[in-house]
PDB file of C-alpha atoms in Angstrom:
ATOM      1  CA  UNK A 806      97.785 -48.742 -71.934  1.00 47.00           C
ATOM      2  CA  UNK A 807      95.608 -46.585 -69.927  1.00 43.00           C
ATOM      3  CA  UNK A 808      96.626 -47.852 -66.242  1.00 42.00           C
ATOM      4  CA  UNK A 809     100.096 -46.863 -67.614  1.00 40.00           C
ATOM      5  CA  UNK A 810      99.024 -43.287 -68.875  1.00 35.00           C
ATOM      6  CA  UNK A 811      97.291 -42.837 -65.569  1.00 37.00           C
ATOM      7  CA  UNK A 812     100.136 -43.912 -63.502  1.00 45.00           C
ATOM      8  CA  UNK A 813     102.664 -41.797 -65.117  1.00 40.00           C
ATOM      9  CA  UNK A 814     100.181 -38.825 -64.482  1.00 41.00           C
ATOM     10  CA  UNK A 815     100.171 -40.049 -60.837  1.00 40.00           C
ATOM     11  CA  UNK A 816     104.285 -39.996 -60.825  1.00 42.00           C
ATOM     12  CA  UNK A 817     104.227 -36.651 -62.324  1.00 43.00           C
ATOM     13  CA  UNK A 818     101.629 -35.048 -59.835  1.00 40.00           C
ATOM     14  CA  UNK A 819     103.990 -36.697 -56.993  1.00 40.00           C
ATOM     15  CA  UNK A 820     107.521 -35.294 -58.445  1.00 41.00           C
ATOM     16  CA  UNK A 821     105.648 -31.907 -59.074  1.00 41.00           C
ATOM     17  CA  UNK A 822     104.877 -32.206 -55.364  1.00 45.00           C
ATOM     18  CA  UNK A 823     107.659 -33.251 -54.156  1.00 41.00           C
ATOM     19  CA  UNK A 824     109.262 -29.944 -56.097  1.00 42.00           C
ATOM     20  CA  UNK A 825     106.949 -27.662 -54.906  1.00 44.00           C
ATOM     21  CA  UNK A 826     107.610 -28.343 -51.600  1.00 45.00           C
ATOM     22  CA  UNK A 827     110.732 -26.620 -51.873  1.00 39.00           C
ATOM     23  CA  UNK A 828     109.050 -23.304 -53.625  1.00 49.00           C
ATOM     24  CA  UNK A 829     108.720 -20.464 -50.961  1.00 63.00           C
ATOM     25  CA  UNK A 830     105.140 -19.684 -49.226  1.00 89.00           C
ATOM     26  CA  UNK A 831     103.376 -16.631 -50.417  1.00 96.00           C
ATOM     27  CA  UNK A 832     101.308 -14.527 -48.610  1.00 96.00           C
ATOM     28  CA  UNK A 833      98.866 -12.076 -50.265  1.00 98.00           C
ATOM     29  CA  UNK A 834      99.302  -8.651 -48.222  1.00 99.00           C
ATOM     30  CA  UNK A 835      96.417  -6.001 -49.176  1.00 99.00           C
ATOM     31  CA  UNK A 836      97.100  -2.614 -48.319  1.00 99.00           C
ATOM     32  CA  UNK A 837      94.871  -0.155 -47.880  1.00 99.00           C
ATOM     33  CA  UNK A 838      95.648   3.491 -48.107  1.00 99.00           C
ATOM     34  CA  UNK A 839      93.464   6.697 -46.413  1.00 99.00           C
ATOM     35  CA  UNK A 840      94.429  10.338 -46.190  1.00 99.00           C
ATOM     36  CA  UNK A 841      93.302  11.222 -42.972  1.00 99.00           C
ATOM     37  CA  UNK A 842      93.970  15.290 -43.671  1.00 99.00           C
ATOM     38  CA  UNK A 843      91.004  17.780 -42.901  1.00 99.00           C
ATOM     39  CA  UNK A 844      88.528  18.621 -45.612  1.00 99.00           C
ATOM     40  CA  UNK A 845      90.309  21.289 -48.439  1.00 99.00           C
ATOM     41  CA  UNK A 846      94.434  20.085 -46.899  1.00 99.00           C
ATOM     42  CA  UNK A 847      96.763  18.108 -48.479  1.00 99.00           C
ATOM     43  CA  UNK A 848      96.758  15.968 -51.277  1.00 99.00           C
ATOM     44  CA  UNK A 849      98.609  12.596 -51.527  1.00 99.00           C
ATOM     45  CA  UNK A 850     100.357  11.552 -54.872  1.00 99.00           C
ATOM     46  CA  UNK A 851     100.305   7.755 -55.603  1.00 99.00           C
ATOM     47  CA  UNK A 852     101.916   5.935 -52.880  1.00 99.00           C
ATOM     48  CA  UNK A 853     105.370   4.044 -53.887  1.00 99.00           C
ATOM     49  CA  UNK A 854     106.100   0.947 -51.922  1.00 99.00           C
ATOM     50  CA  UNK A 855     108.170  -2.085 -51.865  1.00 99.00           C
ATOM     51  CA  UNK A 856     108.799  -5.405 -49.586  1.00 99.00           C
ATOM     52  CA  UNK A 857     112.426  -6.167 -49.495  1.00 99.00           C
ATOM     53  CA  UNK A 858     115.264  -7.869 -46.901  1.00 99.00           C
ATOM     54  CA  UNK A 859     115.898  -4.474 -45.419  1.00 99.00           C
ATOM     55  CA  UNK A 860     118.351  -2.561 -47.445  1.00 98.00           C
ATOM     56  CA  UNK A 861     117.141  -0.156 -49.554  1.00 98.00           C
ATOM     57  CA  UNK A 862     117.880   3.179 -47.752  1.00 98.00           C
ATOM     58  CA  UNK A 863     116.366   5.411 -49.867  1.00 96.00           C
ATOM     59  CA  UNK A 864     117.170   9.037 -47.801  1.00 99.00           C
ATOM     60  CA  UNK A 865     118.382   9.949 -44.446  1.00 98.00           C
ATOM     61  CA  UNK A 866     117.498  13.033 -42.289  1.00 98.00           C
ATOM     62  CA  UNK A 867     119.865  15.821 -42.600  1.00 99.00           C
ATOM     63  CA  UNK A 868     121.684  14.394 -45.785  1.00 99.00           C
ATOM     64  CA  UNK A 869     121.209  15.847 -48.968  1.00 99.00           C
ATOM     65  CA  UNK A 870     118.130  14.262 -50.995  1.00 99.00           C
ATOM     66  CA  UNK A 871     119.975  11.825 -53.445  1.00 98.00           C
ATOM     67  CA  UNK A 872     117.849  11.532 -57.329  1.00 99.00           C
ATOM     68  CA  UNK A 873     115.891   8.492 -55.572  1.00 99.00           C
ATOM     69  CA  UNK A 874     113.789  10.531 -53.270  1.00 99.00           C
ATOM     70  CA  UNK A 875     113.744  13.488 -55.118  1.00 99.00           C
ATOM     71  CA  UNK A 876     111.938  11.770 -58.170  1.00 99.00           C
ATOM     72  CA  UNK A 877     109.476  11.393 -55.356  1.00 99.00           C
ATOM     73  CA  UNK A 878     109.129  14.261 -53.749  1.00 99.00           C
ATOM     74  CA  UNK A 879     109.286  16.810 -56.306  1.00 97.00           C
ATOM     75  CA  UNK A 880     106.253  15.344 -58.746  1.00 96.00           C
ATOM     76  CA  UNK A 881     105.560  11.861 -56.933  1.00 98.00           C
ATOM     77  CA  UNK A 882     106.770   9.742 -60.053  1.00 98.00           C
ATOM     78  CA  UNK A 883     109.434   7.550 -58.380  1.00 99.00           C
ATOM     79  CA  UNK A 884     110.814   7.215 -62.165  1.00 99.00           C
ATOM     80  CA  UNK A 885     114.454   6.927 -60.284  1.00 99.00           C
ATOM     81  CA  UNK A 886     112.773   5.416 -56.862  1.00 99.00           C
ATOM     82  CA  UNK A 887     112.133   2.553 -58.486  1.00 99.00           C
ATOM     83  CA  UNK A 888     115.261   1.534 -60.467  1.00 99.00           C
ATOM     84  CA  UNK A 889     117.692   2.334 -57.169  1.00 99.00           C
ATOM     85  CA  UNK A 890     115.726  -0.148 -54.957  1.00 99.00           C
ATOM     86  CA  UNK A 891     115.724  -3.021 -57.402  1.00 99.00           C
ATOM     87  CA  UNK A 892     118.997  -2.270 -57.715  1.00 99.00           C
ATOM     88  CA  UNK A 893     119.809  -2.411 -54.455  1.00 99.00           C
ATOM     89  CA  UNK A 894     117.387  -5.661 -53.194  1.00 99.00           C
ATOM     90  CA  UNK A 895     116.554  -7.561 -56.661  1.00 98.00           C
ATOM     91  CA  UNK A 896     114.168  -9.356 -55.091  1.00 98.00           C
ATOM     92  CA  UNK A 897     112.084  -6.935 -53.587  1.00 99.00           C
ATOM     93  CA  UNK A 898     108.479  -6.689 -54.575  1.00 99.00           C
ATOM     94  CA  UNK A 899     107.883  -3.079 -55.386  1.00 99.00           C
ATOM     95  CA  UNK A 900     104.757  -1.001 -56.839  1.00 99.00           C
ATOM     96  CA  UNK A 901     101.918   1.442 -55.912  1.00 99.00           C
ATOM     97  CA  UNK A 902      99.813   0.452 -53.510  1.00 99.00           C
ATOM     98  CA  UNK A 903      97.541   3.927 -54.016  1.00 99.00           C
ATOM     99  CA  UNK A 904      96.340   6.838 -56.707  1.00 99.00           C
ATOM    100  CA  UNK A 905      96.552  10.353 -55.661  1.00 99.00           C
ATOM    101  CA  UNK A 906      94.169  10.816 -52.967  1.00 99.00           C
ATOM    102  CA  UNK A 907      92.657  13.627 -51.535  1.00 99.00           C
ATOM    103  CA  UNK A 908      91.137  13.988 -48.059  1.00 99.00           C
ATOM    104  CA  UNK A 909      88.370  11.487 -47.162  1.00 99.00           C
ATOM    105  CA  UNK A 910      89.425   9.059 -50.211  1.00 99.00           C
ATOM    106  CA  UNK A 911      91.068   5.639 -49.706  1.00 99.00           C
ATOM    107  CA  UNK A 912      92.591   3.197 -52.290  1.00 99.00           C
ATOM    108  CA  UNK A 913      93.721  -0.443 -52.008  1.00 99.00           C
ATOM    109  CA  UNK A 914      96.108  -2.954 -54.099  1.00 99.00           C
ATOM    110  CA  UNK A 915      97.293  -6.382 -53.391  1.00 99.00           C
ATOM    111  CA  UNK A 916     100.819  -7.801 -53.458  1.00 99.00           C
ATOM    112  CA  UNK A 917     101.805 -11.830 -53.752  1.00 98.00           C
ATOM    113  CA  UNK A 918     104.938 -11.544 -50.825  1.00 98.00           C
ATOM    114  CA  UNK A 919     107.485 -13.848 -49.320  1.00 98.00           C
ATOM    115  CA  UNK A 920     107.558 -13.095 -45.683  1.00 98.00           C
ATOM    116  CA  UNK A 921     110.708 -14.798 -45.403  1.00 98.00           C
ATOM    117  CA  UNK A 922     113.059 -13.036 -47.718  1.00 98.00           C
ATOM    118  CA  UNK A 923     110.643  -9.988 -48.017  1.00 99.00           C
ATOM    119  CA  UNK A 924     109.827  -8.495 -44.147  1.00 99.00           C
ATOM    120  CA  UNK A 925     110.656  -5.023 -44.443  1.00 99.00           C
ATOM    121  CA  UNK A 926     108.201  -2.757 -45.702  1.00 99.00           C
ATOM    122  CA  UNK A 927     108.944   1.015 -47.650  1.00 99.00           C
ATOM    123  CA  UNK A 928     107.109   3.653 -48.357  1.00 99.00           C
ATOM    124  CA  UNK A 929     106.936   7.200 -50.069  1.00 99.00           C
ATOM    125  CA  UNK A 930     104.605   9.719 -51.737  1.00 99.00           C
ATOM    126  CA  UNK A 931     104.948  13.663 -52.591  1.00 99.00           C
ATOM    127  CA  UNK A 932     102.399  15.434 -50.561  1.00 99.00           C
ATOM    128  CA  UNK A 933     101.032  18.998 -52.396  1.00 99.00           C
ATOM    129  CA  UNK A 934     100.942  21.917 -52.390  1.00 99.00           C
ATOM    130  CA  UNK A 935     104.305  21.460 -52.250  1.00 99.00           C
ATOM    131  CA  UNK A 936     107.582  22.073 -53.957  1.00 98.00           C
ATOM    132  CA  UNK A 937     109.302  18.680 -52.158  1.00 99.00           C
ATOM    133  CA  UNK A 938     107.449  17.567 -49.359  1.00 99.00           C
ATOM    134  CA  UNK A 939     107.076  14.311 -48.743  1.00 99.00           C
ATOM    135  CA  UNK A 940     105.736  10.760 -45.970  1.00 99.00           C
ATOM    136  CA  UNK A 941     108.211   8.150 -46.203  1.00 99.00           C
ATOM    137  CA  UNK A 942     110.705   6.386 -43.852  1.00 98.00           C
ATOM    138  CA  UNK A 943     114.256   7.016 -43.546  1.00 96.00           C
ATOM    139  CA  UNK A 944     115.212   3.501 -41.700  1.00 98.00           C
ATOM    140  CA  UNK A 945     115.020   0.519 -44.251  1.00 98.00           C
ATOM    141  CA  UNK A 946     114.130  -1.425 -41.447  1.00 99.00           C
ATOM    142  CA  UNK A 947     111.424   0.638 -39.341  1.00 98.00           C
ATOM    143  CA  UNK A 948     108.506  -1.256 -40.647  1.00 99.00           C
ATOM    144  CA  UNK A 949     108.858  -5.033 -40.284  1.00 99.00           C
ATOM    145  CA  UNK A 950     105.532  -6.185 -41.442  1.00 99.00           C
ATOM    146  CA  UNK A 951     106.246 -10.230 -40.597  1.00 98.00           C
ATOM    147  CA  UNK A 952     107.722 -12.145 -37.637  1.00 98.00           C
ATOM    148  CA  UNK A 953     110.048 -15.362 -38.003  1.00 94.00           C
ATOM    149  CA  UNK A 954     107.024 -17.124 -39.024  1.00 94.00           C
ATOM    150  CA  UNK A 955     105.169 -15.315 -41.589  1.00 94.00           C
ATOM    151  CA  UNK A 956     103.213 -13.564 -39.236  1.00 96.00           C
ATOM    152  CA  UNK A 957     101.825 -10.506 -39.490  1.00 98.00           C
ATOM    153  CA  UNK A 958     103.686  -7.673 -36.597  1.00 99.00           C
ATOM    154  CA  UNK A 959     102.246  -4.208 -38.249  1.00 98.00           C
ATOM    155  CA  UNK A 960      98.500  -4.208 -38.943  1.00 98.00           C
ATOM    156  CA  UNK A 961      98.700  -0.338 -39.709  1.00 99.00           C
ATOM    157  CA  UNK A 962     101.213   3.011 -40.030  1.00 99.00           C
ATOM    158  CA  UNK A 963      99.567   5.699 -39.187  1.00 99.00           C
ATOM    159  CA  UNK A 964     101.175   9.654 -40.175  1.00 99.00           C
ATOM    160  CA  UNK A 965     100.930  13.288 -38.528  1.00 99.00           C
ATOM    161  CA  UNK A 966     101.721  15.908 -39.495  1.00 99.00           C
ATOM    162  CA  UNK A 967     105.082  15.994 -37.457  1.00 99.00           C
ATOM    163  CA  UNK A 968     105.991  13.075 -40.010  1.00 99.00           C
ATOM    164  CA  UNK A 969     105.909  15.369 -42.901  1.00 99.00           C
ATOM    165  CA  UNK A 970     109.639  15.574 -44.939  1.00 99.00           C
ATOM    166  CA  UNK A 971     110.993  18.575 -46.767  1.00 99.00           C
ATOM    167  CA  UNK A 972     113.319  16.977 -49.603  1.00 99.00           C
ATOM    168  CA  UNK A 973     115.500  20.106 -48.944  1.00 99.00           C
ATOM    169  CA  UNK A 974     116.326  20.054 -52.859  1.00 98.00           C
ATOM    170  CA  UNK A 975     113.796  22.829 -54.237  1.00 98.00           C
ATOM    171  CA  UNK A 976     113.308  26.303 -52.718  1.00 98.00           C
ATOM    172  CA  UNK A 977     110.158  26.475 -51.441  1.00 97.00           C
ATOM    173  CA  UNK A 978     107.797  28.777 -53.899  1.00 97.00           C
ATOM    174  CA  UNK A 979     104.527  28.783 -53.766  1.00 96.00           C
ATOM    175  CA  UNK A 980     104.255  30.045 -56.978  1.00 96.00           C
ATOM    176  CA  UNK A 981     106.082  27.132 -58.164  1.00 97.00           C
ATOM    177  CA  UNK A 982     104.596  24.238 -56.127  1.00 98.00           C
ATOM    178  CA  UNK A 983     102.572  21.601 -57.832  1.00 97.00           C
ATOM    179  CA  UNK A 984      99.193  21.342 -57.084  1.00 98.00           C
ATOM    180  CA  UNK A 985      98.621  25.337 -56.719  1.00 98.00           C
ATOM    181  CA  UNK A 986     101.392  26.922 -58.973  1.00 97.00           C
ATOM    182  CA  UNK A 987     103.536  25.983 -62.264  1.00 94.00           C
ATOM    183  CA  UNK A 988     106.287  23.719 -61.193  1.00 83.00           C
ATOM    184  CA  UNK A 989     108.519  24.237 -64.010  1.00 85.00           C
ATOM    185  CA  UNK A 990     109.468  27.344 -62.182  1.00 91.00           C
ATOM    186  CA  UNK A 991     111.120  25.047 -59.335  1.00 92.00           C
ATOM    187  CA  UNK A 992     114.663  26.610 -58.833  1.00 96.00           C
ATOM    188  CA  UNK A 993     117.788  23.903 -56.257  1.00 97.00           C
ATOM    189  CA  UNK A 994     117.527  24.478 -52.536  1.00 98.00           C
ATOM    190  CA  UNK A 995     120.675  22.332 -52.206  1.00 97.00           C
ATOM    191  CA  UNK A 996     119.877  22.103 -48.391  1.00 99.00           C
ATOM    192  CA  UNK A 997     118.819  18.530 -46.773  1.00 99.00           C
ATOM    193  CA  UNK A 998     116.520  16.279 -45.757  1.00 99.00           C
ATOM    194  CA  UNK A 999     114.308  17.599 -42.521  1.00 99.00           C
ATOM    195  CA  UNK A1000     111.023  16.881 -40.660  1.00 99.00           C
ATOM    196  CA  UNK A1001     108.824  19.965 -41.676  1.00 98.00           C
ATOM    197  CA  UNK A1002     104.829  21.064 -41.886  1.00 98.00           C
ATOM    198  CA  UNK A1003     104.436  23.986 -40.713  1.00 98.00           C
ATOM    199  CA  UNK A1004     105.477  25.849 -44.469  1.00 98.00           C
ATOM    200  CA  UNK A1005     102.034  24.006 -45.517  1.00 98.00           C
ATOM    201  CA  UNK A1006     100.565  27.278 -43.709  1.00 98.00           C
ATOM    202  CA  UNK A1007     102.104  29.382 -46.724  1.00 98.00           C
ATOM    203  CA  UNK A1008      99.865  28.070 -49.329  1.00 98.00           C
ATOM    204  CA  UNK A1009      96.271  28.917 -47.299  1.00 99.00           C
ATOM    205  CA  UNK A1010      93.765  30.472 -49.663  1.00 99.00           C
ATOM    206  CA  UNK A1011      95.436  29.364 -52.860  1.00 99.00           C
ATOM    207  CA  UNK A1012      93.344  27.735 -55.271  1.00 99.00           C
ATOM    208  CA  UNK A1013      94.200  23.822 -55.881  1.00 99.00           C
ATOM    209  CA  UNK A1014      94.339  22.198 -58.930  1.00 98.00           C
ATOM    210  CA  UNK A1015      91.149  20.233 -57.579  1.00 99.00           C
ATOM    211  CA  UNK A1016      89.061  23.315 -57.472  1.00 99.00           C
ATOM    212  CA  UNK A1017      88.945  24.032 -53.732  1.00 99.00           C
ATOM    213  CA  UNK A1018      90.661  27.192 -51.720  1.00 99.00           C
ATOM    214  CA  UNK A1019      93.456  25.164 -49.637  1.00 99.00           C
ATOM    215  CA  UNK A1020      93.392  25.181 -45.901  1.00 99.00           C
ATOM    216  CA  UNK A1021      96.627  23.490 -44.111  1.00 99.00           C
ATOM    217  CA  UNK A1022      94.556  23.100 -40.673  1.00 99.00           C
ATOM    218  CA  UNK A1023      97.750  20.663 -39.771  1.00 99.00           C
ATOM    219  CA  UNK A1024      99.005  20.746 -36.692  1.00 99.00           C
ATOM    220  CA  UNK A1025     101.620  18.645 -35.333  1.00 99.00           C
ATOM    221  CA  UNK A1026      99.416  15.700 -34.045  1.00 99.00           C
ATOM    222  CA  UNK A1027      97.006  15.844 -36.687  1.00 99.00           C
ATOM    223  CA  UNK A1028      96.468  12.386 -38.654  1.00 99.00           C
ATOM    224  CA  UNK A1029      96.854  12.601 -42.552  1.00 99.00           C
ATOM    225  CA  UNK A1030      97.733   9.204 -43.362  1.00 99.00           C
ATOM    226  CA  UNK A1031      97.295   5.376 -42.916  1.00 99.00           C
ATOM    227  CA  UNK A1032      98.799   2.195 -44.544  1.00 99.00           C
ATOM    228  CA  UNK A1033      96.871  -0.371 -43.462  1.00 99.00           C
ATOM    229  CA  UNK A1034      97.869  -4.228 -43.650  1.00 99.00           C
ATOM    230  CA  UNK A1035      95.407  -7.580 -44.105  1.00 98.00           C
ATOM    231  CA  UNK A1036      97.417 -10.759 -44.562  1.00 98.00           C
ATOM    232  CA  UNK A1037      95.822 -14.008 -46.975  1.00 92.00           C
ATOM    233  CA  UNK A1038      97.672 -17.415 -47.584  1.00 86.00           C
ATOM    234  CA  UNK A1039      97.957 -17.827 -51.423  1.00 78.00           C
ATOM    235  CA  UNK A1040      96.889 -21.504 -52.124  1.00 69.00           C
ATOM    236  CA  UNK A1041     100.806 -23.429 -51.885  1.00 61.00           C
ATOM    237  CA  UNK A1042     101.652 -25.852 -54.746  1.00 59.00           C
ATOM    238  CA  UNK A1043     101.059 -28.697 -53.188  1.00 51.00           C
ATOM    239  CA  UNK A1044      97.168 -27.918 -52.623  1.00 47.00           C
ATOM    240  CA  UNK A1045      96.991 -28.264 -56.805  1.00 46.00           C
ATOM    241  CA  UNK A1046      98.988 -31.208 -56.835  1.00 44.00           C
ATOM    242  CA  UNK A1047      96.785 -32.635 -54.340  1.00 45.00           C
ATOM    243  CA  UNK A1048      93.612 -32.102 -56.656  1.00 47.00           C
ATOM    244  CA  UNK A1049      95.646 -33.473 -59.398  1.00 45.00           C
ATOM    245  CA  UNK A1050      96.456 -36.999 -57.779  1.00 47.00           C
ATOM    246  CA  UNK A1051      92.844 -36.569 -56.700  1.00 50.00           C
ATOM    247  CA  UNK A1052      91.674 -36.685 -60.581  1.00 46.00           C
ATOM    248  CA  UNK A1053      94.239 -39.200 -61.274  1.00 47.00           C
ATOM    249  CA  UNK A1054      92.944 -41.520 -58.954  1.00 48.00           C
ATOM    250  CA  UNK A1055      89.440 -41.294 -59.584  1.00 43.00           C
ATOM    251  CA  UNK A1056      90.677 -41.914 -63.353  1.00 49.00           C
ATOM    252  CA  UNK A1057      92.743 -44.437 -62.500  1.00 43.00           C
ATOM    253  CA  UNK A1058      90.305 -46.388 -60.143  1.00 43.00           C
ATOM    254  CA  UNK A1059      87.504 -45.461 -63.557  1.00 50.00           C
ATOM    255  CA  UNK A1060      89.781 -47.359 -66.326  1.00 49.00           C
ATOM    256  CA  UNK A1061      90.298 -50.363 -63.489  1.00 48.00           C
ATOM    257  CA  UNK A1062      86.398 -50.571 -63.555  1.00 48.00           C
ATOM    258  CA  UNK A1063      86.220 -50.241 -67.469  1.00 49.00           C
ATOM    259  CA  UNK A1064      89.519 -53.159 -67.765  1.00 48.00           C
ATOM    260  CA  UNK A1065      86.996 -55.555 -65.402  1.00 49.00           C
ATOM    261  CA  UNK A1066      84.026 -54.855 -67.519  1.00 49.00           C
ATOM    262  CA  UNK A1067      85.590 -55.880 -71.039  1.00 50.00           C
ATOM    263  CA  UNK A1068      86.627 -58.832 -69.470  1.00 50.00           C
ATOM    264  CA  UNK A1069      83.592 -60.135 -68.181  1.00 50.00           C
TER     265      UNK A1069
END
């Protein structure tokens, strides 16, 4: 009775193998996130980011901002970010990958990805004071973190200041911009998407809702931002399964031992 318990655990820990041989390889990417802006600039809002096959194009320079990218760059939320890109690649593996970060902090998350049906990496996050400013890319395919082989192509993405998007949907105010003003004041731009840092300037000497006097200090070269990228295997299927028949053995070889015993 007990060989035959112990081999049907040993046919089960094969089939489950044989099974999980067909389940896709994961890879554990951690990202780590730094703004790289001068002491009293801007201020990052959580960073929004998903792996996907390459589809979701969430804006495109000198379009109008569609609701996607506007629920990001006009308070950071992604609230309809994040329903248009599942919507668009189901099986993308989307989150936030950083808090709100101001300069000299750093953050870090970790993401289970398949670096098959998952390459492509997006980003976005509303950078204040601002009225719509955002980082973010306008390709769905600019960033292709893994090779034909689950390798790892992008280590980091590093962003200037001439990187810096104006949403073009809310008329720039300071006296409406989040992090220095009251935002419910925000009135349509209706204009479009453009490349644009230099109306950062316009807020110098305004008091932050962090409690320092805000210096822009951007130029176009300056470095405010970096995704970085460290890859892990997660443990496959079969590793488990291998323990299992492992255990199985050893208690099948123990009960072969006990079966010789009672007969003597």
């Amino acid at each position: 009775m007990t060989r035959r318990f112990i081999g049907k655990s040993m046919a089960g820990a094969i089939a489950l193998g044989l099974s999980a041989g067909t389940q896709a390889a994961l890879i554990q990417v951690n990202v780590t996130v730094e703004n790289l802006a001068p002491a009293n600039s801007v201020r990052f809002a959580p960073l929004r980011v998903g792996f996907h096959g390459g589809v979701f194009d969430s804006f495109d320079i000198g379009a109008p901002a569609a609701a996607p990218i506007v629920s990001i760059a006009e308070g950071g939320s992604g609230s309809a970010w994040f329903p248009a890109f599942a919507a668009a690649d189901a099986g993308a593996v989307l989150g936030t990958a950083a808090d709100a970060l101001l300069p000299g902090q750093s953050d870090s998350a970790t993401f289970a990805v398949d670096p098959a049906t998952n390459p492509y990496f997006t980003f976005a996050s509303m950078v204040v004071p601002s009225n719509d400013f955002f980082v973010g890319n306008d390709d769905p395919q600019q960033y292709r973190l893994f090779g034909a082989s689950g390798n790892l192509l992008v280590s980091a993405i590093t962003q200037r200041s001439r990187d810096l998007w104006d949403a073009g949907s809310e008329i720039h105010d300071p006296a409406a911009a989040a992090f220095v003003g009251n935002n419910d004041l925000r009135a349509d731009q209706n204009s479009v998407v453009a490349l644009n840092f230099a109306e950062f300037a316009a807020f110098d000497g305004m008091l932050t809702a962090a409690g320092y006097i805000f210096q822009s200090q951007l130029a176009a070269d300056t470095e405010i931002y970096r995704i970085s990228f460290a890859v892990t295997p997660v443990p496959e299927p079969h590793t488990y399964v291998l323990m299992a028949l492992g255990l199985a053995l050893v208690g099948w070889v123990g009960s072969r031992r006990t079966t010789s015993s009672t007969a003597t």
